[in-house]
Amino acid sequence: MECFSRVIKRLDKSRKIDMKIGIFGGTFDPPHWGHLLLAEFVRDEMGLDRVLLVPALLPPHKEDRIITDAQLRLEMVKILCGNDPYIRPSDADLVHGRKPSYTIDLLEDFFKKFPDNEFFLIVGGDSVVEFTTWHRWEEILSRCVVVALPRPGRDFSSADRKVLDAVKILKSPLIEISSTEIRRRVREGKSIRFMTTEEVAKFIAKKKLYSANK
């Protein structure tokens, strides 16, 4: 397995690149300021032209909990992104209706549709340790650049050596906002002001998402 620097050199020399695109997949249940901040951080650090926020139809590692309807989550991502030219929503995973949503299938769609673009898969720090459990994980590492955003102090001693050699690990800013916390606060009738955008908060209230009285 090539180390990260060699992967970059090989990709850059093998073909002409039109755009560098970040793929930031997730549940986004709901999306919040932290998602935007991390997307912009990676865009700036890696020199990306655009970052796509891609809600998963049914994440394979989250089949044990109830997830908000995918169309509603996509709508919230659209609202979150607004008119920003660099961070955009994508319905790529939803249009195929695949259950569960495997990352390699999503990436293959992008590879086929945009063969002249270079893709950067943005993942959390926990994913580095769990990466060998992903469907066709070695193919993911060989076909795109994987960028990981671990929390400070994250221990990677249990991660596979092949994964560590291939993944670009960035020292990301600490953002203490989570979708889990937002859902809990809504359920308890507490404010989520400044945790997500005002427009997303209004959408959550309008649709009565996460409410105990739903």
PDB file of C-alpha atoms in Angstrom:
ATOM      1  CA  MET A   1       0.000   0.000   0.000  1.00  0.00           C
ATOM      2  CA  GLU A   2       1.402   3.395  -0.987  1.00  0.00           C
ATOM      3  CA  CYS A   3       1.817   6.110   1.613  1.00  0.00           C
ATOM      4  CA  PHE A   4      -0.322   9.237   1.264  1.00  0.00           C
ATOM      5  CA  SER A   5       2.345  11.379  -0.412  1.00  0.00           C
ATOM      6  CA  ARG A   6       2.954   8.734  -3.076  1.00  0.00           C
ATOM      7  CA  VAL A   7      -0.757   8.354  -3.744  1.00  0.00           C
ATOM      8  CA  ILE A   8      -1.039  12.110  -4.357  1.00  0.00           C
ATOM      9  CA  LYS A   9       1.930  12.134  -6.731  1.00  0.00           C
ATOM     10  CA  ARG A  10       0.612   9.130  -8.652  1.00  0.00           C
ATOM     11  CA  LEU A  11      -2.854  10.617  -9.035  1.00  0.00           C
ATOM     12  CA  ASP A  12      -1.538  14.009 -10.109  1.00  0.00           C
ATOM     13  CA  LYS A  13       0.743  12.571 -12.787  1.00  0.00           C
ATOM     14  CA  SER A  14      -1.601   9.958 -14.193  1.00  0.00           C
ATOM     15  CA  ARG A  15      -4.236  12.309 -15.602  1.00  0.00           C
ATOM     16  CA  LYS A  16      -5.290  15.913 -16.016  1.00  0.00           C
ATOM     17  CA  ILE A  17      -7.504  17.029 -13.144  1.00  0.00           C
ATOM     18  CA  ASP A  18     -10.428  19.375 -13.797  1.00  0.00           C
ATOM     19  CA  MET A  19     -11.563  19.871 -10.206  1.00  0.00           C
ATOM     20  CA  LYS A  20     -10.714  18.585  -6.747  1.00  0.00           C
ATOM     21  CA  ILE A  21     -13.947  17.556  -5.059  1.00  0.00           C
ATOM     22  CA  GLY A  22     -14.458  16.660  -1.405  1.00  0.00           C
ATOM     23  CA  ILE A  23     -17.124  14.056  -0.609  1.00  0.00           C
ATOM     24  CA  PHE A  24     -18.448  14.573   2.906  1.00  0.00           C
ATOM     25  CA  GLY A  25     -20.977  11.824   3.513  1.00  0.00           C
ATOM     26  CA  GLY A  26     -22.995  11.402   6.664  1.00  0.00           C
ATOM     27  CA  THR A  27     -26.371  10.983   8.240  1.00  0.00           C
ATOM     28  CA  PHE A  28     -26.851  14.743   8.792  1.00  0.00           C
ATOM     29  CA  ASP A  29     -29.670  14.114  11.244  1.00  0.00           C
ATOM     30  CA  PRO A  30     -29.708  17.081  11.547  1.00  0.00           C
ATOM     31  CA  PRO A  31     -26.894  19.006   9.813  1.00  0.00           C
ATOM     32  CA  HIS A  32     -25.294  21.781  11.867  1.00  0.00           C
ATOM     33  CA  TRP A  33     -22.625  24.479  11.966  1.00  0.00           C
ATOM     34  CA  GLY A  34     -19.939  21.898  12.729  1.00  0.00           C
ATOM     35  CA  HIS A  35     -20.506  20.215   9.378  1.00  0.00           C
ATOM     36  CA  LEU A  36     -20.006  23.506   7.545  1.00  0.00           C
ATOM     37  CA  LEU A  37     -16.920  24.428   9.566  1.00  0.00           C
ATOM     38  CA  LEU A  38     -15.258  21.056   8.971  1.00  0.00           C
ATOM     39  CA  ALA A  39     -16.125  21.103   5.267  1.00  0.00           C
ATOM     40  CA  GLU A  40     -14.574  24.549   4.882  1.00  0.00           C
ATOM     41  CA  PHE A  41     -11.534  23.504   6.940  1.00  0.00           C
ATOM     42  CA  VAL A  42     -10.817  20.557   4.630  1.00  0.00           C
ATOM     43  CA  ARG A  43     -11.513  22.633   1.523  1.00  0.00           C
ATOM     44  CA  ASP A  44      -8.937  25.180   2.622  1.00  0.00           C
ATOM     45  CA  GLU A  45      -6.319  22.708   3.877  1.00  0.00           C
ATOM     46  CA  MET A  46      -6.487  20.429   0.826  1.00  0.00           C
ATOM     47  CA  GLY A  47      -7.051  23.122  -1.802  1.00  0.00           C
ATOM     48  CA  LEU A  48     -10.379  21.696  -2.929  1.00  0.00           C
ATOM     49  CA  ASP A  49     -12.595  23.409  -5.465  1.00  0.00           C
ATOM     50  CA  ARG A  50     -15.791  22.186  -3.827  1.00  0.00           C
ATOM     51  CA  VAL A  51     -17.086  20.017  -0.993  1.00  0.00           C
ATOM     52  CA  LEU A  52     -20.318  18.060  -1.406  1.00  0.00           C
ATOM     53  CA  LEU A  53     -22.426  17.201   1.639  1.00  0.00           C
ATOM     54  CA  VAL A  54     -24.002  13.834   0.825  1.00  0.00           C
ATOM     55  CA  PRO A  55     -26.750  12.491   3.115  1.00  0.00           C
ATOM     56  CA  ALA A  56     -26.715   8.700   3.268  1.00  0.00           C
ATOM     57  CA  LEU A  57     -29.959   6.915   2.488  1.00  0.00           C
ATOM     58  CA  LEU A  58     -29.274   4.265   5.133  1.00  0.00           C
ATOM     59  CA  PRO A  59     -25.774   4.210   6.668  1.00  0.00           C
ATOM     60  CA  PRO A  60     -24.669   0.567   7.160  1.00  0.00           C
ATOM     61  CA  HIS A  61     -23.184   1.303  10.589  1.00  0.00           C
ATOM     62  CA  LYS A  62     -26.379   2.957  11.888  1.00  0.00           C
ATOM     63  CA  GLU A  63     -29.030   0.390  11.055  1.00  0.00           C
ATOM     64  CA  ASP A  64     -29.755  -0.053  14.760  1.00  0.00           C
ATOM     65  CA  ARG A  65     -31.474   3.317  15.244  1.00  0.00           C
ATOM     66  CA  ILE A  66     -34.366   5.203  13.710  1.00  0.00           C
ATOM     67  CA  ILE A  67     -33.160   7.787  11.210  1.00  0.00           C
ATOM     68  CA  THR A  68     -35.154  10.734   9.881  1.00  0.00           C
ATOM     69  CA  ASP A  69     -36.510  10.337   6.350  1.00  0.00           C
ATOM     70  CA  ALA A  70     -33.737  10.844   3.815  1.00  0.00           C
ATOM     71  CA  GLN A  71     -35.604  13.513   1.839  1.00  0.00           C
ATOM     72  CA  LEU A  72     -36.055  15.594   4.978  1.00  0.00           C
ATOM     73  CA  ARG A  73     -32.368  15.281   5.809  1.00  0.00           C
ATOM     74  CA  LEU A  74     -31.463  16.291   2.258  1.00  0.00           C
ATOM     75  CA  GLU A  75     -33.746  19.310   2.508  1.00  0.00           C
ATOM     76  CA  MET A  76     -32.011  20.359   5.733  1.00  0.00           C
ATOM     77  CA  VAL A  77     -28.604  20.019   4.062  1.00  0.00           C
ATOM     78  CA  LYS A  78     -29.816  22.210   1.187  1.00  0.00           C
ATOM     79  CA  ILE A  79     -31.015  24.799   3.688  1.00  0.00           C
ATOM     80  CA  LEU A  80     -27.727  24.618   5.602  1.00  0.00           C
ATOM     81  CA  CYS A  81     -25.614  25.190   2.480  1.00  0.00           C
ATOM     82  CA  GLY A  82     -27.787  28.018   1.212  1.00  0.00           C
ATOM     83  CA  ASN A  83     -26.124  29.760  -1.726  1.00  0.00           C
ATOM     84  CA  ASP A  84     -22.535  29.009  -0.721  1.00  0.00           C
ATOM     85  CA  PRO A  85     -20.586  28.372  -3.954  1.00  0.00           C
ATOM     86  CA  TYR A  86     -18.025  26.009  -2.416  1.00  0.00           C
ATOM     87  CA  ILE A  87     -20.026  23.778  -0.064  1.00  0.00           C
ATOM     88  CA  ARG A  88     -22.970  22.215  -1.850  1.00  0.00           C
ATOM     89  CA  PRO A  89     -25.647  19.581  -1.129  1.00  0.00           C
ATOM     90  CA  SER A  90     -25.791  16.354  -3.119  1.00  0.00           C
ATOM     91  CA  ASP A  91     -28.583  13.806  -3.498  1.00  0.00           C
ATOM     92  CA  ALA A  92     -26.210  11.288  -5.104  1.00  0.00           C
ATOM     93  CA  ASP A  93     -26.854   8.559  -2.538  1.00  0.00           C
ATOM     94  CA  LEU A  94     -30.610   9.056  -2.426  1.00  0.00           C
ATOM     95  CA  VAL A  95     -31.322   8.831  -6.144  1.00  0.00           C
ATOM     96  CA  HIS A  96     -30.226   5.201  -6.359  1.00  0.00           C
ATOM     97  CA  GLY A  97     -32.273   4.008  -3.405  1.00  0.00           C
ATOM     98  CA  ARG A  98     -29.608   1.558  -2.230  1.00  0.00           C
ATOM     99  CA  LYS A  99     -29.955   0.052   1.229  1.00  0.00           C
ATOM    100  CA  PRO A 100     -27.542   0.020   2.945  1.00  0.00           C
ATOM    101  CA  SER A 101     -25.517   2.918   1.522  1.00  0.00           C
ATOM    102  CA  TYR A 102     -21.983   1.710   0.828  1.00  0.00           C
ATOM    103  CA  THR A 103     -19.336   4.373   0.312  1.00  0.00           C
ATOM    104  CA  ILE A 104     -17.681   2.572  -2.595  1.00  0.00           C
ATOM    105  CA  ASP A 105     -20.967   2.521  -4.533  1.00  0.00           C
ATOM    106  CA  LEU A 106     -21.366   6.257  -4.021  1.00  0.00           C
ATOM    107  CA  LEU A 107     -17.792   6.910  -5.111  1.00  0.00           C
ATOM    108  CA  GLU A 108     -18.172   4.793  -8.227  1.00  0.00           C
ATOM    109  CA  ASP A 109     -21.130   6.936  -9.253  1.00  0.00           C
ATOM    110  CA  PHE A 110     -18.963  10.043  -8.988  1.00  0.00           C
ATOM    111  CA  PHE A 111     -16.038   8.387 -10.806  1.00  0.00           C
ATOM    112  CA  LYS A 112     -18.268   7.497 -13.751  1.00  0.00           C
ATOM    113  CA  LYS A 113     -20.068  10.831 -13.905  1.00  0.00           C
ATOM    114  CA  PHE A 114     -16.976  13.010 -13.438  1.00  0.00           C
ATOM    115  CA  PRO A 115     -13.972  10.993 -14.694  1.00  0.00           C
ATOM    116  CA  ASP A 116     -11.698  14.031 -14.903  1.00  0.00           C
ATOM    117  CA  ASN A 117     -12.165  15.097 -11.286  1.00  0.00           C
ATOM    118  CA  GLU A 118     -10.085  14.023  -8.307  1.00  0.00           C
ATOM    119  CA  PHE A 119     -12.101  12.987  -5.268  1.00  0.00           C
ATOM    120  CA  PHE A 120     -11.307  13.363  -1.586  1.00  0.00           C
ATOM    121  CA  LEU A 121     -13.376  11.303   0.837  1.00  0.00           C
ATOM    122  CA  ILE A 122     -13.803  13.123   4.158  1.00  0.00           C
ATOM    123  CA  VAL A 123     -14.273  10.886   7.205  1.00  0.00           C
ATOM    124  CA  GLY A 124     -14.191  11.152  10.987  1.00  0.00           C
ATOM    125  CA  GLY A 125     -11.322   9.927  13.118  1.00  0.00           C
ATOM    126  CA  ASP A 126     -13.222   6.850  14.289  1.00  0.00           C
ATOM    127  CA  SER A 127     -13.493   5.714  10.689  1.00  0.00           C
ATOM    128  CA  VAL A 128      -9.717   5.292  10.478  1.00  0.00           C
ATOM    129  CA  VAL A 129      -9.810   2.597  13.158  1.00  0.00           C
ATOM    130  CA  GLU A 130     -12.922   0.968  11.680  1.00  0.00           C
ATOM    131  CA  PHE A 131     -11.945   1.346   8.029  1.00  0.00           C
ATOM    132  CA  THR A 132     -11.159  -2.326   7.408  1.00  0.00           C
ATOM    133  CA  THR A 133     -14.806  -3.142   8.239  1.00  0.00           C
ATOM    134  CA  TRP A 134     -15.999  -0.976   5.333  1.00  0.00           C
ATOM    135  CA  HIS A 135     -17.278  -2.655   2.190  1.00  0.00           C
ATOM    136  CA  ARG A 136     -14.397  -2.932  -0.350  1.00  0.00           C
ATOM    137  CA  TRP A 137     -12.224  -0.685   1.797  1.00  0.00           C
ATOM    138  CA  GLU A 138      -8.981  -1.357  -0.084  1.00  0.00           C
ATOM    139  CA  GLU A 139     -10.593  -0.241  -3.319  1.00  0.00           C
ATOM    140  CA  ILE A 140     -11.661   3.013  -1.664  1.00  0.00           C
ATOM    141  CA  LEU A 141      -8.070   3.711  -0.607  1.00  0.00           C
ATOM    142  CA  SER A 142      -6.737   2.982  -4.082  1.00  0.00           C
ATOM    143  CA  ARG A 143      -9.207   5.135  -6.001  1.00  0.00           C
ATOM    144  CA  CYS A 144      -9.487   8.364  -4.003  1.00  0.00           C
ATOM    145  CA  VAL A 145      -7.755  10.367  -1.305  1.00  0.00           C
ATOM    146  CA  VAL A 146      -9.180   9.693   2.154  1.00  0.00           C
ATOM    147  CA  VAL A 147      -8.975  12.646   4.554  1.00  0.00           C
ATOM    148  CA  ALA A 148      -9.627  11.990   8.249  1.00  0.00           C
ATOM    149  CA  LEU A 149     -10.670  14.525  10.877  1.00  0.00           C
ATOM    150  CA  PRO A 150      -9.940  13.037  14.317  1.00  0.00           C
ATOM    151  CA  ARG A 151     -10.697  14.646  17.638  1.00  0.00           C
ATOM    152  CA  PRO A 152      -7.593  15.836  19.554  1.00  0.00           C
ATOM    153  CA  GLY A 153      -5.808  12.963  21.275  1.00  0.00           C
ATOM    154  CA  ARG A 154      -7.445  10.234  19.175  1.00  0.00           C
ATOM    155  CA  ASP A 155      -5.468   6.994  19.483  1.00  0.00           C
ATOM    156  CA  PHE A 156      -4.809   5.202  16.196  1.00  0.00           C
ATOM    157  CA  SER A 157      -2.697   2.383  17.630  1.00  0.00           C
ATOM    158  CA  SER A 158      -5.366  -0.178  16.754  1.00  0.00           C
ATOM    159  CA  ALA A 159      -5.753   1.050  13.161  1.00  0.00           C
ATOM    160  CA  ASP A 160      -4.566  -1.089  10.264  1.00  0.00           C
ATOM    161  CA  ARG A 161      -1.110  -0.096   8.991  1.00  0.00           C
ATOM    162  CA  LYS A 162      -2.290  -0.020   5.378  1.00  0.00           C
ATOM    163  CA  VAL A 163      -5.010   2.441   6.314  1.00  0.00           C
ATOM    164  CA  LEU A 164      -2.668   4.711   8.267  1.00  0.00           C
ATOM    165  CA  ASP A 165      -0.181   4.798   5.382  1.00  0.00           C
ATOM    166  CA  ALA A 166      -2.867   5.778   2.871  1.00  0.00           C
ATOM    167  CA  VAL A 167      -5.009   8.242   4.824  1.00  0.00           C
ATOM    168  CA  LYS A 168      -4.264  11.951   5.196  1.00  0.00           C
ATOM    169  CA  ILE A 169      -4.964  12.844   8.831  1.00  0.00           C
ATOM    170  CA  LEU A 170      -5.637  16.528   9.470  1.00  0.00           C
ATOM    171  CA  LYS A 171      -5.479  18.264  12.829  1.00  0.00           C
ATOM    172  CA  SER A 172      -9.048  19.507  12.739  1.00  0.00           C
ATOM    173  CA  PRO A 173     -10.574  22.186  14.971  1.00  0.00           C
ATOM    174  CA  LEU A 174     -12.451  20.951  18.032  1.00  0.00           C
ATOM    175  CA  ILE A 175     -16.165  21.530  17.469  1.00  0.00           C
ATOM    176  CA  GLU A 176     -18.417  20.611  20.370  1.00  0.00           C
ATOM    177  CA  ILE A 177     -21.640  20.360  18.385  1.00  0.00           C
ATOM    178  CA  SER A 178     -23.282  17.062  17.527  1.00  0.00           C
ATOM    179  CA  SER A 179     -26.474  15.937  15.832  1.00  0.00           C
ATOM    180  CA  THR A 180     -27.141  13.679  18.823  1.00  0.00           C
ATOM    181  CA  GLU A 181     -27.072  16.650  21.185  1.00  0.00           C
ATOM    182  CA  ILE A 182     -29.353  18.685  18.921  1.00  0.00           C
ATOM    183  CA  ARG A 183     -31.897  15.854  18.788  1.00  0.00           C
ATOM    184  CA  ARG A 184     -31.773  15.499  22.563  1.00  0.00           C
ATOM    185  CA  ARG A 185     -32.282  19.208  23.163  1.00  0.00           C
ATOM    186  CA  VAL A 186     -35.231  19.368  20.762  1.00  0.00           C
ATOM    187  CA  ARG A 187     -36.784  16.329  22.430  1.00  0.00           C
ATOM    188  CA  GLU A 188     -36.426  18.044  25.822  1.00  0.00           C
ATOM    189  CA  GLY A 189     -37.823  21.336  24.538  1.00  0.00           C
ATOM    190  CA  LYS A 190     -34.507  23.202  24.859  1.00  0.00           C
ATOM    191  CA  SER A 191     -32.983  25.801  22.573  1.00  0.00           C
ATOM    192  CA  ILE A 192     -30.719  24.783  19.689  1.00  0.00           C
ATOM    193  CA  ARG A 193     -29.921  28.381  18.793  1.00  0.00           C
ATOM    194  CA  PHE A 194     -26.381  28.767  17.395  1.00  0.00           C
ATOM    195  CA  MET A 195     -25.977  24.969  17.113  1.00  0.00           C
ATOM    196  CA  THR A 196     -27.312  24.997  13.563  1.00  0.00           C
ATOM    197  CA  THR A 197     -28.461  27.747  11.250  1.00  0.00           C
ATOM    198  CA  GLU A 198     -31.632  29.652  12.041  1.00  0.00           C
ATOM    199  CA  GLU A 199     -33.211  28.348   8.839  1.00  0.00           C
ATOM    200  CA  VAL A 200     -32.505  24.696   9.717  1.00  0.00           C
ATOM    201  CA  ALA A 201     -33.846  25.242  13.241  1.00  0.00           C
ATOM    202  CA  LYS A 202     -37.054  26.680  11.777  1.00  0.00           C
ATOM    203  CA  PHE A 203     -37.395  23.688   9.452  1.00  0.00           C
ATOM    204  CA  ILE A 204     -36.982  21.294  12.387  1.00  0.00           C
ATOM    205  CA  ALA A 205     -39.682  23.140  14.321  1.00  0.00           C
ATOM    206  CA  LYS A 206     -42.025  23.327  11.326  1.00  0.00           C
ATOM    207  CA  LYS A 207     -41.752  19.593  10.599  1.00  0.00           C
ATOM    208  CA  LYS A 208     -41.778  18.728  14.320  1.00  0.00           C
ATOM    209  CA  LEU A 209     -38.616  16.680  13.884  1.00  0.00           C
ATOM    210  CA  TYR A 210     -37.086  15.036  16.968  1.00  0.00           C
ATOM    211  CA  SER A 211     -39.925  16.292  19.153  1.00  0.00           C
ATOM    212  CA  ALA A 212     -41.173  14.094  21.993  1.00  0.00           C
ATOM    213  CA  ASN A 213     -44.710  15.202  21.089  1.00  0.00           C
ATOM    214  CA  LYS A 214     -44.403  14.173  17.443  1.00  0.00           C
TER     215      LYS A 214
END
